[in-house]
CSV table of C-alpha atoms and ligand atoms in Angstrom, one decimal:
chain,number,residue,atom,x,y,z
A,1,UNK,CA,-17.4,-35.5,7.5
A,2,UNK,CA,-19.4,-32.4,6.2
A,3,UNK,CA,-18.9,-29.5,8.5
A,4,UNK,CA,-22.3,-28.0,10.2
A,5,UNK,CA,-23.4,-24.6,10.1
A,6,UNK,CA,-25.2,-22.4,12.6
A,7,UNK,CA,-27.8,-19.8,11.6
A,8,UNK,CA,-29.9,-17.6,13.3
A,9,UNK,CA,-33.6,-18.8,14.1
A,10,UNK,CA,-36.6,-17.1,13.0
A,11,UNK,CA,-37.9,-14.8,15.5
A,12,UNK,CA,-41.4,-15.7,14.9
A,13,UNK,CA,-40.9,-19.6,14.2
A,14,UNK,CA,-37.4,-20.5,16.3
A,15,UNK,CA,-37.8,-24.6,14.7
A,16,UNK,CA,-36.8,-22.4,11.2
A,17,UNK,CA,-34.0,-20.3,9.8
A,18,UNK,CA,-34.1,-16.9,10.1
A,19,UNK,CA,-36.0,-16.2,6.5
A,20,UNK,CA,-32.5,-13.8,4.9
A,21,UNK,CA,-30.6,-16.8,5.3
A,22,UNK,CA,-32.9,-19.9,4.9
A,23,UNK,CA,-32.5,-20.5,1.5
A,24,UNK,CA,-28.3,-21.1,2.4
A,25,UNK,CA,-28.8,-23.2,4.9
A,26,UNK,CA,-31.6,-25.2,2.6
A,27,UNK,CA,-28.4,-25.2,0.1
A,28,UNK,CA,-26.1,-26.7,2.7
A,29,UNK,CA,-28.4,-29.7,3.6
A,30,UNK,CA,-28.2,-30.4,0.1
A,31,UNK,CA,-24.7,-30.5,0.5
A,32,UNK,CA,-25.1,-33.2,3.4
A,33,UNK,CA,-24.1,-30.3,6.1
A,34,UNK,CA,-26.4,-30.5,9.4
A,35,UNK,CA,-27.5,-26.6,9.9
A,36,UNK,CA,-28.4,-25.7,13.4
A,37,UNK,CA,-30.4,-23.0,14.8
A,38,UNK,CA,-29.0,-20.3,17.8
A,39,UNK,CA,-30.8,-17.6,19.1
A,40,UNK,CA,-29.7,-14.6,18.2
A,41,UNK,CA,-31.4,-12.3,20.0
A,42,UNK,CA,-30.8,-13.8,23.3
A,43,UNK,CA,-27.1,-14.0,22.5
A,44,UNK,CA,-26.9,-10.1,22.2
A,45,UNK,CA,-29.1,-9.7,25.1
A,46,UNK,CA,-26.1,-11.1,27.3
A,47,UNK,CA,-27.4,-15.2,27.3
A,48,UNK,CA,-25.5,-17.3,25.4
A,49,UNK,CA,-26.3,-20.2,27.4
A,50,UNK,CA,-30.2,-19.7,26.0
A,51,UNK,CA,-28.6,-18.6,22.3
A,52,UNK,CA,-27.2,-21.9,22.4
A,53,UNK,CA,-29.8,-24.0,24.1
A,54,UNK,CA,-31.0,-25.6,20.9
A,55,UNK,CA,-27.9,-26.2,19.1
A,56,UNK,CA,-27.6,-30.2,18.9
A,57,UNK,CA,-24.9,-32.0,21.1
A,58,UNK,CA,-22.1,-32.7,19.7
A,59,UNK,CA,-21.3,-31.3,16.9
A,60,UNK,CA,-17.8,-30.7,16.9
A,61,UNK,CA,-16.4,-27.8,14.3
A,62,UNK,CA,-18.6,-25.8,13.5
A,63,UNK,CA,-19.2,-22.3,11.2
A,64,UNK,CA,-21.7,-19.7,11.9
A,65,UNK,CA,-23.5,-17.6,8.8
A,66,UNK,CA,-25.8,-15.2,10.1
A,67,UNK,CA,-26.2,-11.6,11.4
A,68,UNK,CA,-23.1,-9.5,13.0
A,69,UNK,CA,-22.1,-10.2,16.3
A,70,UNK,CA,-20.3,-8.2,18.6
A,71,UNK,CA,-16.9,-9.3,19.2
A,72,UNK,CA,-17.4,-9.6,23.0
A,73,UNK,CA,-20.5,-11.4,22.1
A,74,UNK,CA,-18.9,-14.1,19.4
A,75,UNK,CA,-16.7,-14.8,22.5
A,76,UNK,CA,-19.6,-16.0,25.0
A,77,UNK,CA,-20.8,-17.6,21.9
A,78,UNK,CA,-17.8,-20.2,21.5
A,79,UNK,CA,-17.8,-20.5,25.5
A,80,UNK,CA,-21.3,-21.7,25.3
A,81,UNK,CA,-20.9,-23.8,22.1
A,82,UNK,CA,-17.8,-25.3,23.9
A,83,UNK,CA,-20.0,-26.0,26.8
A,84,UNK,CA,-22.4,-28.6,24.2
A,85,UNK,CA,-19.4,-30.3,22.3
A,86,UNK,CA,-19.1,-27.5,19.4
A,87,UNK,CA,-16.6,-25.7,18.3
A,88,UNK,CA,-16.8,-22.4,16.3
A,89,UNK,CA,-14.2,-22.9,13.7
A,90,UNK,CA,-13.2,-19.0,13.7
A,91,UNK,CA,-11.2,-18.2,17.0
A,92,UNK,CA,-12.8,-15.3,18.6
A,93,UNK,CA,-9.5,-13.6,18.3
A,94,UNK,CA,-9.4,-14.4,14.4
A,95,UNK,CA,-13.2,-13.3,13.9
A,96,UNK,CA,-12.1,-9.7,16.0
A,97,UNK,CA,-9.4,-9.2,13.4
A,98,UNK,CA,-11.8,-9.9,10.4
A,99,UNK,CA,-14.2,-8.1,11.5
A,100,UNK,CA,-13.0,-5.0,13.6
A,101,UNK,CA,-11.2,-2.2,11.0
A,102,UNK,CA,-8.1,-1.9,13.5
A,103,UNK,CA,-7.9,-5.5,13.4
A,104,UNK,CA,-6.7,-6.0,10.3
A,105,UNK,CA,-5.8,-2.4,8.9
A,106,UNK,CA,-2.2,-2.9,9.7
A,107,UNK,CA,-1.6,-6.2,7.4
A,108,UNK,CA,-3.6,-3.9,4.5
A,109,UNK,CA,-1.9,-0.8,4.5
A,110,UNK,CA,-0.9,-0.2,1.7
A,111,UNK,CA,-3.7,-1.7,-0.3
A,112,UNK,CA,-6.3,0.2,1.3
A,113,UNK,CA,-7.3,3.9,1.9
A,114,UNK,CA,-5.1,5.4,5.2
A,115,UNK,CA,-6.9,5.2,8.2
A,116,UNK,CA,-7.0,6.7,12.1
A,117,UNK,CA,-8.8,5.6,14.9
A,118,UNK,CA,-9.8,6.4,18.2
A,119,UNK,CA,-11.8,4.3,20.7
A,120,UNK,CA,-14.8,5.9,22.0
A,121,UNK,CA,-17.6,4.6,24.0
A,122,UNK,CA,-21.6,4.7,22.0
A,123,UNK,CA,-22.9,8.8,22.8
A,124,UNK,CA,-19.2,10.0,23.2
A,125,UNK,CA,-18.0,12.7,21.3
A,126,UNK,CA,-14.8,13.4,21.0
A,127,UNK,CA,-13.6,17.1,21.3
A,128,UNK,CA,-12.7,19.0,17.8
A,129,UNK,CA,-9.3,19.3,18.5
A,130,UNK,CA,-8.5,16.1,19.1
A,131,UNK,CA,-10.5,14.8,15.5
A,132,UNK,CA,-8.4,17.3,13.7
A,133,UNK,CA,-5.2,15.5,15.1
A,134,UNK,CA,-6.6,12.5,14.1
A,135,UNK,CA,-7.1,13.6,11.1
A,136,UNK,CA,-3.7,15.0,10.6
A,137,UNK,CA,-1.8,12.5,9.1
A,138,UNK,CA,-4.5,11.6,6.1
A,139,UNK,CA,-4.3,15.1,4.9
A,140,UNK,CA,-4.6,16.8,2.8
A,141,UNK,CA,-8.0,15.6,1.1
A,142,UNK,CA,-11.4,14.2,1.8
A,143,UNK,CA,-12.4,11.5,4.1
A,144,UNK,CA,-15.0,9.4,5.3
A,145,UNK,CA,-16.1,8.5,8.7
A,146,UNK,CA,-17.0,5.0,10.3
A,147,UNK,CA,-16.5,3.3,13.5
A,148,UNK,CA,-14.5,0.1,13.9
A,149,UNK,CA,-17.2,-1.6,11.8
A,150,UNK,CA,-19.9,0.1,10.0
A,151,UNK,CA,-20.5,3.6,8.4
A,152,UNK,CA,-23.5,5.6,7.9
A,153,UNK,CA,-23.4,5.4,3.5
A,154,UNK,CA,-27.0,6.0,3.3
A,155,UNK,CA,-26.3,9.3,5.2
A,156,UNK,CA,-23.7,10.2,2.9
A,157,UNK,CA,-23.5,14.0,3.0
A,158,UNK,CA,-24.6,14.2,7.1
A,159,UNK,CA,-22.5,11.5,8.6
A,160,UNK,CA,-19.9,10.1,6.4
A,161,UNK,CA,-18.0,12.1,4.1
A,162,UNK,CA,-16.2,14.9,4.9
A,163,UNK,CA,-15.1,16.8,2.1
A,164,UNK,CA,-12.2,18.6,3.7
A,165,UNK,CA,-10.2,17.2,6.6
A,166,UNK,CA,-8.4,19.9,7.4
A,167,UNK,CA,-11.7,21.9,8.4
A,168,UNK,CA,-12.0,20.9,12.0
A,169,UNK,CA,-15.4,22.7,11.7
A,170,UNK,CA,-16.7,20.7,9.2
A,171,UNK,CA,-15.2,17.1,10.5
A,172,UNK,CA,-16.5,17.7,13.9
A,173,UNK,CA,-19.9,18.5,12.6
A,174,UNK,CA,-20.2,15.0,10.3
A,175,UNK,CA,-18.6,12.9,13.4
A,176,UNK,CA,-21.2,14.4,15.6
A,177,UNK,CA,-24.2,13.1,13.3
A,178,UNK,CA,-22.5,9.9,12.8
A,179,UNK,CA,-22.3,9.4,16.4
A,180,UNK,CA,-25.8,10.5,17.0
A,181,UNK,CA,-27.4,8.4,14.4
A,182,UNK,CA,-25.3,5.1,15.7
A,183,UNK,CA,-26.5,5.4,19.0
A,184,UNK,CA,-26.0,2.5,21.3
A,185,UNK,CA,-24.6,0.6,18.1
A,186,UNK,CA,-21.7,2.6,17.6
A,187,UNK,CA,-18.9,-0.3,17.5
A,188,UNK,CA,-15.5,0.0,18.7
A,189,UNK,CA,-14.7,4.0,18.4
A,190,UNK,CA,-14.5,6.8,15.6
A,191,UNK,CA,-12.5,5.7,12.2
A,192,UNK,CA,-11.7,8.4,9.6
A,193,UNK,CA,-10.5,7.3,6.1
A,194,UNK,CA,-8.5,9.3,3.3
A,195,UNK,CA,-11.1,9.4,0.4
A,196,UNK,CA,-9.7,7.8,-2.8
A,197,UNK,CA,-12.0,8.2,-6.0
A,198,UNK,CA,-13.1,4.6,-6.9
A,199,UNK,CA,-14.0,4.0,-10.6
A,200,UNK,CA,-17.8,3.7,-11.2
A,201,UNK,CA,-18.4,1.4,-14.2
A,202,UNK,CA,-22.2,1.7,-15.8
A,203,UNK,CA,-23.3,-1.9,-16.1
A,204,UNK,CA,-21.0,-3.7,-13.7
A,205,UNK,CA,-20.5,-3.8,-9.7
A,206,UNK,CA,-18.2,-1.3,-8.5
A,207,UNK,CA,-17.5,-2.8,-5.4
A,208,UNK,CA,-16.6,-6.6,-5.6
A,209,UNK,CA,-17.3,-8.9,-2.8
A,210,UNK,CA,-13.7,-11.5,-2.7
A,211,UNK,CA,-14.4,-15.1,-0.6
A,212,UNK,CA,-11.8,-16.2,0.6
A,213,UNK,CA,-11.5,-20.1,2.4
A,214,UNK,CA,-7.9,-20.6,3.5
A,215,UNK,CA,-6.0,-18.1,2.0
A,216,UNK,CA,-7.5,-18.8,-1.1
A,217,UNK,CA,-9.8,-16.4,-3.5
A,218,UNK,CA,-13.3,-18.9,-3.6
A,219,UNK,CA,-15.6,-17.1,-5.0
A,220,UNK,CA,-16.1,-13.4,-6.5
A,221,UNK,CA,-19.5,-11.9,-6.0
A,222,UNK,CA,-20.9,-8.1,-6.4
A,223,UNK,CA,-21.0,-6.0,-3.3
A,224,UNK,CA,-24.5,-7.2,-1.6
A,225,UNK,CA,-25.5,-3.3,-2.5
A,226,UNK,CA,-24.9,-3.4,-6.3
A,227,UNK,CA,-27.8,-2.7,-8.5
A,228,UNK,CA,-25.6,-5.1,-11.0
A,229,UNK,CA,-25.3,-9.4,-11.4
A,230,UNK,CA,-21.8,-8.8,-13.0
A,231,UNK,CA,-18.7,-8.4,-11.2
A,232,UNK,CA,-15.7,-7.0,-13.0
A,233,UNK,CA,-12.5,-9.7,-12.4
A,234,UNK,CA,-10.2,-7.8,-9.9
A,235,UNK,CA,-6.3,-8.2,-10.3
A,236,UNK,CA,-5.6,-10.1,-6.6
A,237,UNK,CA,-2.0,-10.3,-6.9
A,238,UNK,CA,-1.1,-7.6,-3.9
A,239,UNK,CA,-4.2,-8.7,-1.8
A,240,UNK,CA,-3.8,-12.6,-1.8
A,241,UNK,CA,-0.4,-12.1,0.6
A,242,UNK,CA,-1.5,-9.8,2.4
A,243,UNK,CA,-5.1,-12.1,3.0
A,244,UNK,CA,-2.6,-15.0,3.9
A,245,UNK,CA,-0.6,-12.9,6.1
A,246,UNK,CA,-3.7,-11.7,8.1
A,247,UNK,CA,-4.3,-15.8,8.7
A,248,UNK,CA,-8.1,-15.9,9.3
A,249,UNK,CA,-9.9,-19.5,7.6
A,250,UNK,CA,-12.5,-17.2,6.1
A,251,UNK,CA,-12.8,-13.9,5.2
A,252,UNK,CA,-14.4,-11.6,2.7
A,253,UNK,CA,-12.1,-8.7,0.7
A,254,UNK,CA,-14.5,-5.9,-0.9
A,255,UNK,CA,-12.3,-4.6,-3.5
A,256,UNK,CA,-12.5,-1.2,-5.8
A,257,UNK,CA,-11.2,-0.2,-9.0
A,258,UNK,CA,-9.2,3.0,-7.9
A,259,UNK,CA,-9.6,5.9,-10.9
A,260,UNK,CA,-5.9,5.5,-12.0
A,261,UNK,CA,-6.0,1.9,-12.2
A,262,UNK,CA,-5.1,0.0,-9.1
A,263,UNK,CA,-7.5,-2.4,-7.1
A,264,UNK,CA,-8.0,-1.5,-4.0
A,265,UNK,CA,-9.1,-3.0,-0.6
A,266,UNK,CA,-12.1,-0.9,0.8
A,267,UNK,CA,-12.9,-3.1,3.3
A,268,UNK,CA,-12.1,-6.5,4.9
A,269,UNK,CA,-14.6,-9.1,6.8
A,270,UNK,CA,-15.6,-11.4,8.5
A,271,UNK,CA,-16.7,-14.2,6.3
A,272,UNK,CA,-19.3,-15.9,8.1
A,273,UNK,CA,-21.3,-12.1,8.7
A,274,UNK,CA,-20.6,-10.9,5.3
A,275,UNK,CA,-24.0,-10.8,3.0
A,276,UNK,CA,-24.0,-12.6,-0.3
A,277,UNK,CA,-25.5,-10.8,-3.3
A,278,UNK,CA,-29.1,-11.5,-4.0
A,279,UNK,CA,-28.3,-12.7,-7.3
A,280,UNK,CA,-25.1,-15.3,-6.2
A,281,UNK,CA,-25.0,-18.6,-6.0
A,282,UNK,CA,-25.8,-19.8,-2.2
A,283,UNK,CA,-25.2,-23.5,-3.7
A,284,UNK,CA,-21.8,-22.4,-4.2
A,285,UNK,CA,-21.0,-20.8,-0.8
A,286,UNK,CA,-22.4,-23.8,1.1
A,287,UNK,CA,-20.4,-26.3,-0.9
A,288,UNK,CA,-17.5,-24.1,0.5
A,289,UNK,CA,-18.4,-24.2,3.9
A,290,UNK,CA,-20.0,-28.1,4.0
A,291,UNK,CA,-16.3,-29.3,2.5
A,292,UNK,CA,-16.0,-32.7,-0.2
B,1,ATP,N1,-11.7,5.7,1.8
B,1,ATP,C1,-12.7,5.7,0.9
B,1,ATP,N2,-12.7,6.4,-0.2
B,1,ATP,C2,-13.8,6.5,-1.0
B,1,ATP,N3,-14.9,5.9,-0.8
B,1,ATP,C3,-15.0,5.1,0.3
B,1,ATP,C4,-14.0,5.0,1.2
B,1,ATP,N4,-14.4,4.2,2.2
B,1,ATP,C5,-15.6,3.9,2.0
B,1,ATP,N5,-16.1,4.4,0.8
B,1,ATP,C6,-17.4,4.3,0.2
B,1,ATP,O1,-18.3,4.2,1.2
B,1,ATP,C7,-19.0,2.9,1.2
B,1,ATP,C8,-19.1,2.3,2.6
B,1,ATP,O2,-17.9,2.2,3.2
B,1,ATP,P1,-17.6,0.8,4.0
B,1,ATP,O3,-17.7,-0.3,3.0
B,1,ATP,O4,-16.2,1.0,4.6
B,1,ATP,O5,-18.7,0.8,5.1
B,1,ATP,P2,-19.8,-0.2,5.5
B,1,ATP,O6,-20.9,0.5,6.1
B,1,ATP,O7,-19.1,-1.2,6.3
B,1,ATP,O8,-20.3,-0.9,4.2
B,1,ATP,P3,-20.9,-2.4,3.9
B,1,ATP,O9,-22.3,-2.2,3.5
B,1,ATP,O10,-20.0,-2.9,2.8
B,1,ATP,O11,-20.7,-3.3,5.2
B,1,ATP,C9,-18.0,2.0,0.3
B,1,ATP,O12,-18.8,1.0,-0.3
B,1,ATP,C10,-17.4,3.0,-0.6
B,1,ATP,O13,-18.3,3.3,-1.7
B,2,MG,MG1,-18.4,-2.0,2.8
């Protein structure tokens, strides 16, 4: 039976797919795959039951492909799903761990740049003192600054990278902008990173985007930001364990060419909220998800 997939509606038109992901889902009912249609907009505005009201009866396992969901929030979805005979395929423990950097930082550790944490709340900012201890045991170096999901890369100088982490100054005054700029969509807390220098090839992605269905690498695309078509082929033999160790269906790996040679991982996802490069194959993906 080919597995269906869930997309986000069109705001404007709710009978169609959100227009970013409507030529997928046009790819999957190629593939035989139903596609259904939940409301995401009502689902992060605390109604599930409404996200869901359209979704067909029924429909047994099912993946999502759309938008980011919070993790609270891809938890009411199941519930409600469960409530019309569907079941979301990813666990909303296993799409947490995917998705949520302290999730699955400890299974990458030592493929992927040292990293703190600290929960905060959106608005909160945490006193100096207590980033600089944070910061403590990536030093001595650079960082970056994210929270448990995102960072602020367009912002690059103002509210991600800190070029010292021993200045306390300095990393207070970066974390404050990043806080200010995330506002109420601050996810999860404050995350600093040891900066590592990635390699940055002229003609090909630096960044490459891993799929991975089962513990097994799918389907290698450039980072959905890469001015590039090509993706270098990254050496996977230290991240496959670790991706089957982690144990999530479907997951993405962004991997980086570090400057003295090794691949590294500079970020794990969720694979059913991870973007797909403009110029990769969507045919391809869906066959992935719809199954022989
Ligand atoms: N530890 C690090 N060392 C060096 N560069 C880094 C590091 N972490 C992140 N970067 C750079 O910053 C960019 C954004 O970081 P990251 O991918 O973690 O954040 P994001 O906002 O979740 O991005 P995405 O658009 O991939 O979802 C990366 O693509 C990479 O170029
Ligand atoms: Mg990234």
């Amino acid at each position: 039976m080919p597995t269906p997939v869930l997309y986000c509606r069109d705001a404007l038109d709710p009978r169609r797919v959100d227009a970013h992901f409507a030529p997928e889902a046009r790819e999957v009912r190629a593939c035989g795959g139903t596609v259904g249609l939940i409301d995401h907009d009502a689902l992060l505005r605390g109604d599930a039951r409404q996200a869901v009201a359209h979704v067909p009866a029924g429909l047994g396992s099912v993946w999502y492909r759309g938008w980011m969901i919070p993790g609270d929030r891809y938890a009411a979805l199941a519930e409600a799903l469960s409530g019309r005979g569907a079941e979301l395929i990813v666990t909303p423990e296993h799409y947490r761990t995917a998705h949520e950097l302290p999730g699955w930082y400890a299974t990458f550790a030592d493929i992927t740049p040292a990293s703190a944490w600290r929960p905060t709340e959106p608005d909160e900012m945490p006193a100096s003192v207590e980033l600089a201890a944070l910061a403590e045991p990536l030093l001595p170096g650079a960082g970056i600054v994210k929270d448990y999901v995102k960072s602020r890369k367009h912002e690059w100088e103002q509210a991600c990278f800190v070029p010292d982490l021993a200045d306390a100054a300095q990393l207070t005054r970066v974390v404050r902008r990043f806080v200010e700029l995330q506002e109420e969509f601050l996810t999860g807390g404050i995350v600093l990173r040891a900066f590592e220098a990635f390699s940055r090839p002229e003609s090909v992605a630096a960044e490459v985007r891993v799929w991975w269905l089962d513990g097994e690498p799918r389907l290698l695309t450039p980072h959905p930001d890469s001015p590039f078509e090509r993706a270098p082929v990254p050496d996977l033999d230290r991240i496959e364990p670790a991706v089957r160790r982690l144990g999530c269906r479907f997951i993405t790996t962004d991997v980086a060419l570090r400057s003295d040679g090794v691949w590294r991982v500079v970020e794990v996802g969720d694979g059913q909220v991870s973007d797909l490069h403009q110029s990769s194959s969507q045919g391809e993906l869906a066959a992935l998800l719809v199954g022989p």
